[in-house]
PDB file of C-alpha atoms and ligand atoms in Angstrom:
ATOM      1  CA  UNK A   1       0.000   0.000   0.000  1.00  0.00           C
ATOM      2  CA  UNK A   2       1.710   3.672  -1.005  1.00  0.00           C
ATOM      3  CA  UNK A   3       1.133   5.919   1.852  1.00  0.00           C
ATOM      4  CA  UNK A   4      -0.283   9.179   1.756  1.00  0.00           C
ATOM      5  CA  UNK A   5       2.295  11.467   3.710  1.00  0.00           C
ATOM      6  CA  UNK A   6       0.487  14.400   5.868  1.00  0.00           C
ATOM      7  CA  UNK A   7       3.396  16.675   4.491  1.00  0.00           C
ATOM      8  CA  UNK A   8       6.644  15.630   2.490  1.00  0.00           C
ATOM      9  CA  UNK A   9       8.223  12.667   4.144  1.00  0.00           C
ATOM     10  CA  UNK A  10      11.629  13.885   5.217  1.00  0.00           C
ATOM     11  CA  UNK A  11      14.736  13.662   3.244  1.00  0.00           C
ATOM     12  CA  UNK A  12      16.427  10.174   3.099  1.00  0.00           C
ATOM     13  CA  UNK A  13      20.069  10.473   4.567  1.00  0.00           C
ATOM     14  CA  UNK A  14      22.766   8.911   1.888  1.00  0.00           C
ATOM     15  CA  UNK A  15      26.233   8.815   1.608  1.00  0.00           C
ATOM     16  CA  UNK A  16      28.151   9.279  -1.944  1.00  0.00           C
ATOM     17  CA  UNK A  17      30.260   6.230  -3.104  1.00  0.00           C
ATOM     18  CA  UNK A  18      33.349   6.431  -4.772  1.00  0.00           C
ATOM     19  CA  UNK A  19      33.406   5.538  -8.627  1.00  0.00           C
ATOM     20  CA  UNK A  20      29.301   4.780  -8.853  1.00  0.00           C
ATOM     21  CA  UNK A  21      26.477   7.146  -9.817  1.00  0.00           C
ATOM     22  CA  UNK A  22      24.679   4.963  -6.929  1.00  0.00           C
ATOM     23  CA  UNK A  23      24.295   6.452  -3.621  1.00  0.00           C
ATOM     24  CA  UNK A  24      24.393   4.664   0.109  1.00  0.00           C
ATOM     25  CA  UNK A  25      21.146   5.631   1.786  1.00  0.00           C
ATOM     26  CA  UNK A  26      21.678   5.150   5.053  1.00  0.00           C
ATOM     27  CA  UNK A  27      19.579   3.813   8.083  1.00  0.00           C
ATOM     28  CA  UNK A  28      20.842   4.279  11.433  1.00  0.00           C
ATOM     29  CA  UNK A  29      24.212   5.096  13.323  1.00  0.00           C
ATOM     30  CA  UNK A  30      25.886   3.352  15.563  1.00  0.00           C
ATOM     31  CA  UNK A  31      29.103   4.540  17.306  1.00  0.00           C
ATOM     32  CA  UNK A  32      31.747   2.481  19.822  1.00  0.00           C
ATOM     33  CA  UNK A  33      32.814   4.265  22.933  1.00  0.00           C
ATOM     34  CA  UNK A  34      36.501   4.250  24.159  1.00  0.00           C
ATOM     35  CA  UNK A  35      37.998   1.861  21.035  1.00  0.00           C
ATOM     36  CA  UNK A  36      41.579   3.042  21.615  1.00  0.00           C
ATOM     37  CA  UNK A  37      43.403   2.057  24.978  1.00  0.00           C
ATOM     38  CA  UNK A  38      45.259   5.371  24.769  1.00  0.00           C
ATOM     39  CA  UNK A  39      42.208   7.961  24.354  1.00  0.00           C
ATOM     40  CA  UNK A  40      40.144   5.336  26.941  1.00  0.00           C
ATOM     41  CA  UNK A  41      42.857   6.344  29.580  1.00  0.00           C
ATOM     42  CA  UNK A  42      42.441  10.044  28.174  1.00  0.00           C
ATOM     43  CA  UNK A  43      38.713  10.033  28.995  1.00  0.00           C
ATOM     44  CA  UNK A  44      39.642   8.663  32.302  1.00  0.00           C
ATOM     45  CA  UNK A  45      38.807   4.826  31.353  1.00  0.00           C
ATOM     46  CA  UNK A  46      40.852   1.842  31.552  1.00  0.00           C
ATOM     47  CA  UNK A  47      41.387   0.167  28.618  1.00  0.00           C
ATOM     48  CA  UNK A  48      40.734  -3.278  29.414  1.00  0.00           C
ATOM     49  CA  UNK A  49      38.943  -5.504  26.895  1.00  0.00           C
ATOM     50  CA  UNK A  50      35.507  -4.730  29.136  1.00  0.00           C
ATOM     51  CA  UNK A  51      32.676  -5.745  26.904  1.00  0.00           C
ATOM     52  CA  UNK A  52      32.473  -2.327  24.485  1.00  0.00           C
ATOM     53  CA  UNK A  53      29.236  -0.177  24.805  1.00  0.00           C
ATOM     54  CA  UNK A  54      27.786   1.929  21.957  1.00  0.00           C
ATOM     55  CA  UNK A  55      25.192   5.055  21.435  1.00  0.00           C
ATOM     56  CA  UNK A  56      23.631   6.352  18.452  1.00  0.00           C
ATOM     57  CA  UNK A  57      23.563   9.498  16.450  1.00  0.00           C
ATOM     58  CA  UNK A  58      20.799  10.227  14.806  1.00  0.00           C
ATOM     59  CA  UNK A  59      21.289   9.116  10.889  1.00  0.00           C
ATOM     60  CA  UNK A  60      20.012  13.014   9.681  1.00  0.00           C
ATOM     61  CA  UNK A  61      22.783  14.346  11.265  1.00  0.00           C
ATOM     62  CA  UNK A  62      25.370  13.233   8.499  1.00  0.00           C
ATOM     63  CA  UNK A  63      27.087  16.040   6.997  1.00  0.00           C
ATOM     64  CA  UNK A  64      28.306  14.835   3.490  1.00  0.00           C
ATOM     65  CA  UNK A  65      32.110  16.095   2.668  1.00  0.00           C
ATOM     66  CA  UNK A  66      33.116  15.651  -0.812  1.00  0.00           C
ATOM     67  CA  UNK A  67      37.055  14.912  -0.913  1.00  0.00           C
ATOM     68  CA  UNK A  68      39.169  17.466  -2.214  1.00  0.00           C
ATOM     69  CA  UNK A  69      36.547  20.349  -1.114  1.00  0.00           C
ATOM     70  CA  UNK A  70      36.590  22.890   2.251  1.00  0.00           C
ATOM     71  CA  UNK A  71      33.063  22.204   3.662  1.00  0.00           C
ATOM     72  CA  UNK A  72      31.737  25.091   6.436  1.00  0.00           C
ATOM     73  CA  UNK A  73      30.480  23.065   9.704  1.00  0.00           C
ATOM     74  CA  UNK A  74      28.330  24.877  11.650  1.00  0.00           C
ATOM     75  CA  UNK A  75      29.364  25.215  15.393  1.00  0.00           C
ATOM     76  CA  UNK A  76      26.131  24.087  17.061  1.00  0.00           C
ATOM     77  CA  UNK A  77      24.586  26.185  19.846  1.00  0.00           C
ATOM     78  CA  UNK A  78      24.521  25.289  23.918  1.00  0.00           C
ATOM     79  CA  UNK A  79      28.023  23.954  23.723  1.00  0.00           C
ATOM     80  CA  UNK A  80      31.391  25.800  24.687  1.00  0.00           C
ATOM     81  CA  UNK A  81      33.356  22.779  24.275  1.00  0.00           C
ATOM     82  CA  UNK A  82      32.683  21.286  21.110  1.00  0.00           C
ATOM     83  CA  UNK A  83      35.266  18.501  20.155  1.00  0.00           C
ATOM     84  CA  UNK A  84      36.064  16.316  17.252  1.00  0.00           C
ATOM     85  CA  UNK A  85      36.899  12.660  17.310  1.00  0.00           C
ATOM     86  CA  UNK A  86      38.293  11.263  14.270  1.00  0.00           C
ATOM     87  CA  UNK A  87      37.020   7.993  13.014  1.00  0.00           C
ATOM     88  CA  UNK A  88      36.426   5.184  10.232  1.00  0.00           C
ATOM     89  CA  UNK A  89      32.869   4.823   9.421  1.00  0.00           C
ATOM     90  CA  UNK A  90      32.229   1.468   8.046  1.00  0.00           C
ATOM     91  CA  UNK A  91      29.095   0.893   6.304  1.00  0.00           C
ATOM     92  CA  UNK A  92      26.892  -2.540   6.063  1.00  0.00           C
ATOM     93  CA  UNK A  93      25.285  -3.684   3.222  1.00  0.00           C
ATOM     94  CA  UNK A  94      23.899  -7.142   4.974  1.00  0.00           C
ATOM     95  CA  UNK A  95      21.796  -7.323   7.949  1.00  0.00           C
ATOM     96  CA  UNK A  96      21.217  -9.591  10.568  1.00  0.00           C
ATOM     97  CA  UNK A  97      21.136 -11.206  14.165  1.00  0.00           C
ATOM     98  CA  UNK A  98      23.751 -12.967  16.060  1.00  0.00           C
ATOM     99  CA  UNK A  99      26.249 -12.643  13.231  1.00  0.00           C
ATOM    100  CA  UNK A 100      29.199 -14.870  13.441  1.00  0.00           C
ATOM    101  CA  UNK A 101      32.824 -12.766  13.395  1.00  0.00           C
ATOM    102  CA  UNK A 102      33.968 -14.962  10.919  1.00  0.00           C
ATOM    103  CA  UNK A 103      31.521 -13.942   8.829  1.00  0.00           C
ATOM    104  CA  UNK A 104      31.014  -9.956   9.613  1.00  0.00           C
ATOM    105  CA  UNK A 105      32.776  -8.636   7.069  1.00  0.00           C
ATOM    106  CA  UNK A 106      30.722 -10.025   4.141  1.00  0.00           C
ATOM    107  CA  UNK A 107      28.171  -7.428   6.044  1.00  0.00           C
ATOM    108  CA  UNK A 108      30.437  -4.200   5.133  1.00  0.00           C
ATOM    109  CA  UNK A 109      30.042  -2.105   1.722  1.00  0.00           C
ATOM    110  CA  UNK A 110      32.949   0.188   2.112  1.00  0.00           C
ATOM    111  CA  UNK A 111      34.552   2.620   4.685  1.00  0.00           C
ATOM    112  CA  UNK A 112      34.560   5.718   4.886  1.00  0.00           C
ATOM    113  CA  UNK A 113      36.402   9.174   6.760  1.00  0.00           C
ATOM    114  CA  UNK A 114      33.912  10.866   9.750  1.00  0.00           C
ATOM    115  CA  UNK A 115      33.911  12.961  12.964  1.00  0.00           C
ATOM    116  CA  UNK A 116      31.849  12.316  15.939  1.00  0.00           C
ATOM    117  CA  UNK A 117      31.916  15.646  16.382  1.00  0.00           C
ATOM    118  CA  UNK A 118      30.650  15.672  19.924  1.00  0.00           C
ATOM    119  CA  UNK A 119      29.709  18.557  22.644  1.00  0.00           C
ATOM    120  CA  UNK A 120      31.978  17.639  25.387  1.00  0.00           C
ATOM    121  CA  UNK A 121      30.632  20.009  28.426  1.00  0.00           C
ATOM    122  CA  UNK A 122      27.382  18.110  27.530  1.00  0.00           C
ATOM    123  CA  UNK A 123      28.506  14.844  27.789  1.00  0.00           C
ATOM    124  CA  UNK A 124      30.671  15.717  30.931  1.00  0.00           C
ATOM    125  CA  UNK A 125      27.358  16.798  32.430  1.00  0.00           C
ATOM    126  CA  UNK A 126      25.656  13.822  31.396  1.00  0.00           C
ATOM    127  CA  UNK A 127      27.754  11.385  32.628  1.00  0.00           C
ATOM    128  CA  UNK A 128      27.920  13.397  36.299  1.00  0.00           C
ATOM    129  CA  UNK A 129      24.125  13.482  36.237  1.00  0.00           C
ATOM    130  CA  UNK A 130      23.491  10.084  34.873  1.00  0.00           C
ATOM    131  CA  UNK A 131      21.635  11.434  31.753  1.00  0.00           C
ATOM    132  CA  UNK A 132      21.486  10.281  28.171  1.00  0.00           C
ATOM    133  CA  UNK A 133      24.118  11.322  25.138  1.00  0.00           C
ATOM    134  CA  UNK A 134      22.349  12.591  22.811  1.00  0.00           C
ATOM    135  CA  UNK A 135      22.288  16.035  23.367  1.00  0.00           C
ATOM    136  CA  UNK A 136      26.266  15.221  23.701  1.00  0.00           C
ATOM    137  CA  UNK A 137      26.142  13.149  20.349  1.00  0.00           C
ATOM    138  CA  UNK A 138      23.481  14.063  18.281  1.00  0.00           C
ATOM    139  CA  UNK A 139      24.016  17.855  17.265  1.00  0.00           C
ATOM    140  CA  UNK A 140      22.726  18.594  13.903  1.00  0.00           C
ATOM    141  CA  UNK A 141      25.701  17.863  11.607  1.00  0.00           C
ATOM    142  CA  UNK A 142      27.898  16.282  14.236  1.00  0.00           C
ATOM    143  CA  UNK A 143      28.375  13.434  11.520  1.00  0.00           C
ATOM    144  CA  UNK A 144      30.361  14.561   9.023  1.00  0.00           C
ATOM    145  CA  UNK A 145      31.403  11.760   6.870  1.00  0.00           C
ATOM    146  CA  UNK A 146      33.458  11.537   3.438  1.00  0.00           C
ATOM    147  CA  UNK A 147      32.595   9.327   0.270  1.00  0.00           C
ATOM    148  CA  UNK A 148      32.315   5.770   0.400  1.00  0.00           C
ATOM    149  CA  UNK A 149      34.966   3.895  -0.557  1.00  0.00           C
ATOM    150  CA  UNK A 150      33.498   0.258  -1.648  1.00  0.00           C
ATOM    151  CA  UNK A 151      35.308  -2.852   0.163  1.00  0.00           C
ATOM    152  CA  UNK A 152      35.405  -4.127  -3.464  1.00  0.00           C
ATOM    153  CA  UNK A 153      38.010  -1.183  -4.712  1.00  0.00           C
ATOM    154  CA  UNK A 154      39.817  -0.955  -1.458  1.00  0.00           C
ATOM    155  CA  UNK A 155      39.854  -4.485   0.326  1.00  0.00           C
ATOM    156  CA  UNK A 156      38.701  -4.193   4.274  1.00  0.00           C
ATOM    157  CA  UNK A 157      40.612  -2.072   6.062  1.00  0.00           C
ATOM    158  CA  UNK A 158      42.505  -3.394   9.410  1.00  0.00           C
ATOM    159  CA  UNK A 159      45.536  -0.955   9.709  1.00  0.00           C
ATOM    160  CA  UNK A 160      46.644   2.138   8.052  1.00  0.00           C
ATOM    161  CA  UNK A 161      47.251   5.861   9.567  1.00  0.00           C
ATOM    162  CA  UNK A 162      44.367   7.747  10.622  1.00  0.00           C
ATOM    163  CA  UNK A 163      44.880  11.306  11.470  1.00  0.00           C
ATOM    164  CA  UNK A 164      43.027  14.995  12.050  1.00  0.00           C
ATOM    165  CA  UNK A 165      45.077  17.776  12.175  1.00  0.00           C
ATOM    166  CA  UNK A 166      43.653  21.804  12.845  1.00  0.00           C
ATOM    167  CA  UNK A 167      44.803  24.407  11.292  1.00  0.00           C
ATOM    168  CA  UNK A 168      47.512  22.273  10.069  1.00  0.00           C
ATOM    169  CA  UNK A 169      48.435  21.151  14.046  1.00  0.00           C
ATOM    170  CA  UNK A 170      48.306  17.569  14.440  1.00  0.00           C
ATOM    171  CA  UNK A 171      46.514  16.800  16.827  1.00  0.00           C
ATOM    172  CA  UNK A 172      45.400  12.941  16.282  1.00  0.00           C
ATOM    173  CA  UNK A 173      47.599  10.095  14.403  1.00  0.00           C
ATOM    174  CA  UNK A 174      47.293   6.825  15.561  1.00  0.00           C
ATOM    175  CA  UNK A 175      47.210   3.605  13.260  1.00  0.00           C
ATOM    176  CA  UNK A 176      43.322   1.740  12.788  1.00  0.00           C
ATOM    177  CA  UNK A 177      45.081  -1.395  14.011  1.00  0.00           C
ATOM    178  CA  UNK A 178      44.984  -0.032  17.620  1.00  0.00           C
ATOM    179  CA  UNK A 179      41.545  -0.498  18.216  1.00  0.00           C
ATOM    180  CA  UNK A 180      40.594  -2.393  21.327  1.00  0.00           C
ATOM    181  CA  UNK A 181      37.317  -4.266  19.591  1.00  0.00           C
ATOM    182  CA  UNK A 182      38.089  -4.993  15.762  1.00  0.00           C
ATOM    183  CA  UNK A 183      35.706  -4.170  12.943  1.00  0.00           C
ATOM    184  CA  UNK A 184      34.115  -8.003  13.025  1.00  0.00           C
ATOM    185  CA  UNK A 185      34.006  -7.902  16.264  1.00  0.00           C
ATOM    186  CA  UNK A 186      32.513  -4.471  16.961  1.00  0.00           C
ATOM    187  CA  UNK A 187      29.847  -5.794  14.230  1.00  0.00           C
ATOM    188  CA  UNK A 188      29.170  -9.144  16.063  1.00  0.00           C
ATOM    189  CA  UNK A 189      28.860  -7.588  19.300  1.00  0.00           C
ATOM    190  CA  UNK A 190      26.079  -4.269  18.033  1.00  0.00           C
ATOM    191  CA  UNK A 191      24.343  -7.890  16.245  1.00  0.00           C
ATOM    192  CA  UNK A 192      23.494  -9.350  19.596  1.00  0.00           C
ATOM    193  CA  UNK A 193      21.609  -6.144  20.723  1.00  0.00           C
ATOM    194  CA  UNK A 194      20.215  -5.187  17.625  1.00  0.00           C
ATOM    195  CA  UNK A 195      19.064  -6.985  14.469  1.00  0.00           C
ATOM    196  CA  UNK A 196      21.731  -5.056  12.092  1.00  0.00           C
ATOM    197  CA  UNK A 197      19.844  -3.659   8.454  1.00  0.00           C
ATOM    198  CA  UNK A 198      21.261  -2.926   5.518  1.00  0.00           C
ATOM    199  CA  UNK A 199      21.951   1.101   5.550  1.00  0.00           C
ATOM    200  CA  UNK A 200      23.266   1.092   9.004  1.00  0.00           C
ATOM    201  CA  UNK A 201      26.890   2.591   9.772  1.00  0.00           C
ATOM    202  CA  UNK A 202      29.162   2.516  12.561  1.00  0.00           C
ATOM    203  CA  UNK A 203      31.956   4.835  13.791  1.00  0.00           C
ATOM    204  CA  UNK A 204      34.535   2.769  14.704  1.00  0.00           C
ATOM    205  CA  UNK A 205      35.801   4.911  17.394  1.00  0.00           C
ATOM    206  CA  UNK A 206      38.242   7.644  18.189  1.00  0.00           C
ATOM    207  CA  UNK A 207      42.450   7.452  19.125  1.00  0.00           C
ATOM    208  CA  UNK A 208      43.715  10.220  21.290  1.00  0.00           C
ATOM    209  CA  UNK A 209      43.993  13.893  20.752  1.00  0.00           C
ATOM    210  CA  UNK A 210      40.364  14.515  21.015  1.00  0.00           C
ATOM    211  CA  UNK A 211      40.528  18.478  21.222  1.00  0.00           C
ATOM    212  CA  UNK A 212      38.179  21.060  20.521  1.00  0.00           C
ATOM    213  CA  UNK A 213      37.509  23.671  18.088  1.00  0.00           C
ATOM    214  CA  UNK A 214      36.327  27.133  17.377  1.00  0.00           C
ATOM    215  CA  UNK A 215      34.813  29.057  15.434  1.00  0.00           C
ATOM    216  CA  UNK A 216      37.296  29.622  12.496  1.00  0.00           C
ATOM    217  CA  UNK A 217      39.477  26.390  12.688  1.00  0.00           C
ATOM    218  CA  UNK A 218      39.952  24.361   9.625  1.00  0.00           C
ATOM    219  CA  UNK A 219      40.065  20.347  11.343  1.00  0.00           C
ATOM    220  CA  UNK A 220      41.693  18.113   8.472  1.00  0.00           C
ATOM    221  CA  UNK A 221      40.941  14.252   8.694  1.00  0.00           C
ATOM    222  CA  UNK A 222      42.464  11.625   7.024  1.00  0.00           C
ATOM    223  CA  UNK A 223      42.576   7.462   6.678  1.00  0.00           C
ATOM    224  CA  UNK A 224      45.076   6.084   5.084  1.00  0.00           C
ATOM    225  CA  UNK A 225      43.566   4.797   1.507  1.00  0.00           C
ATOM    226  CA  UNK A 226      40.546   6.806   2.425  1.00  0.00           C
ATOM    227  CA  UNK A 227      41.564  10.000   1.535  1.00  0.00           C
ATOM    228  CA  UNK A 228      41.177  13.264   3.598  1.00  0.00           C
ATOM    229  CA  UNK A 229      37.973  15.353   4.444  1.00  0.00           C
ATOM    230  CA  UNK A 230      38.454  19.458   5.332  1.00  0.00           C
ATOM    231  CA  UNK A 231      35.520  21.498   7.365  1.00  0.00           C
ATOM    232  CA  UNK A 232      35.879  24.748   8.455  1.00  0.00           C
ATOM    233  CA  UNK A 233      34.012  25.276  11.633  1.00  0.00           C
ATOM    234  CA  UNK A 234      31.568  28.420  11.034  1.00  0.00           C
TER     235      UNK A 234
HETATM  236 MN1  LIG B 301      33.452   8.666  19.078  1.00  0.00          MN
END
């Protein structure tokens, strides 16, 4: 049965990929906290494989960033401490329950460059107050994200430099192998608490360096093979 929307059903969220006139439209967001031992002890953690734990971000809050282009990012209001986290976004074509690790990465389309850009005041105050992320997580484009680059062009990516510098500072470079919960693993785990779709991304989770910007910075972020996004904070 077609529906009959009340008003204009709101705009499906997509990614571009790489090389294909076809875009990703995309479903939901998941994100892995503390995935690098060295910004878990930054955050005040300890890195320990403890079973991971995840949040969302809304899916409409995907920014897209074309490579080789300056995008503006809005600074987003009731935050003084607004701070980017560098990460690979890997994208799933496959669904499912309960999948097997062995298995998870016939689930992934490509990978991508993002930023779970992220008010930090807020989620300082959440945590002390015992409140929910999202006001933390969820800004309005606090996901931008680069092109996709399709697993079947680039292989699945396991190592490689990722890095975000501001203003031509470096303030991030670690390597993707230093995550604490793998790619296949990170996707097995998220299956056994939700039935994964195809559509759905994750952000794979931030190294250290985590810093904030202002108004006027110019954050540069970069995966080995991936390319390199640039947003200018406005
Ligand atoms: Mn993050």
């Amino acid at each position: 049965m077609t529906q009959i929307y009340a008003f204009p059903a709101p705009a499906q969220p997509f990614l571009p990929i790489i090389g294909s006139e076809s875009v990703f439209p995309v479903r939901r967001i998941f994100c892995i906290g503390r995935n690098y031992a060295a910004h878990s002890r930054e955050m005040g953690g300890d890195p320990t494989r403890e079973p991971p734990f995840f949040f969302q971000k809304a899916a409409d809050t995907i920014q897209i960033c074309p490579l080789g282009q300056i995008v503006d990012h809005p600074y987003p209001p009731m935050t003084s401490n607004y701070h980017f986290e560098a990460e690979m976004v890997v994208a799933l074509h496959q669904g499912g329950r309960d999948i097997k690790e062995a298995t998870a990465l016939d689930h992934v389309f490509g990978y991508a460059v993002g930023v779970d850009m992220t008010r930090r005041d807020r989620q300082d105050e959440a945590k002390s107050l015992k409140r929910p992320w999202e006001i933390a997580k969820s800004a309005d484009f606090s996901a931008p994200i680069g092109p996709l680059h399709p697993a079947s062009q680039v292989g699945h990516i396991q190592k490689g430099a990722i890095t975000l510098s501001v203003n031509g500072n470096v303030k991030q470079n670690a390597n993707l192998s230093d995550m604490i919960w793998s790619v296949p693993e990170q996707i097995t785990i998220l299956s056994t608490y939700f039935e994964l779709k195809a559509g759905d991304l994750i952000f794979s989770g931030t190294p250290e360096g985590v810093g904030a910007v202002t108004r006027g910075d110019v954050m540069n972020v970069a995966i080995a093979t991936l390319g390199n996004i640039e947003l200018r904070v406005v």
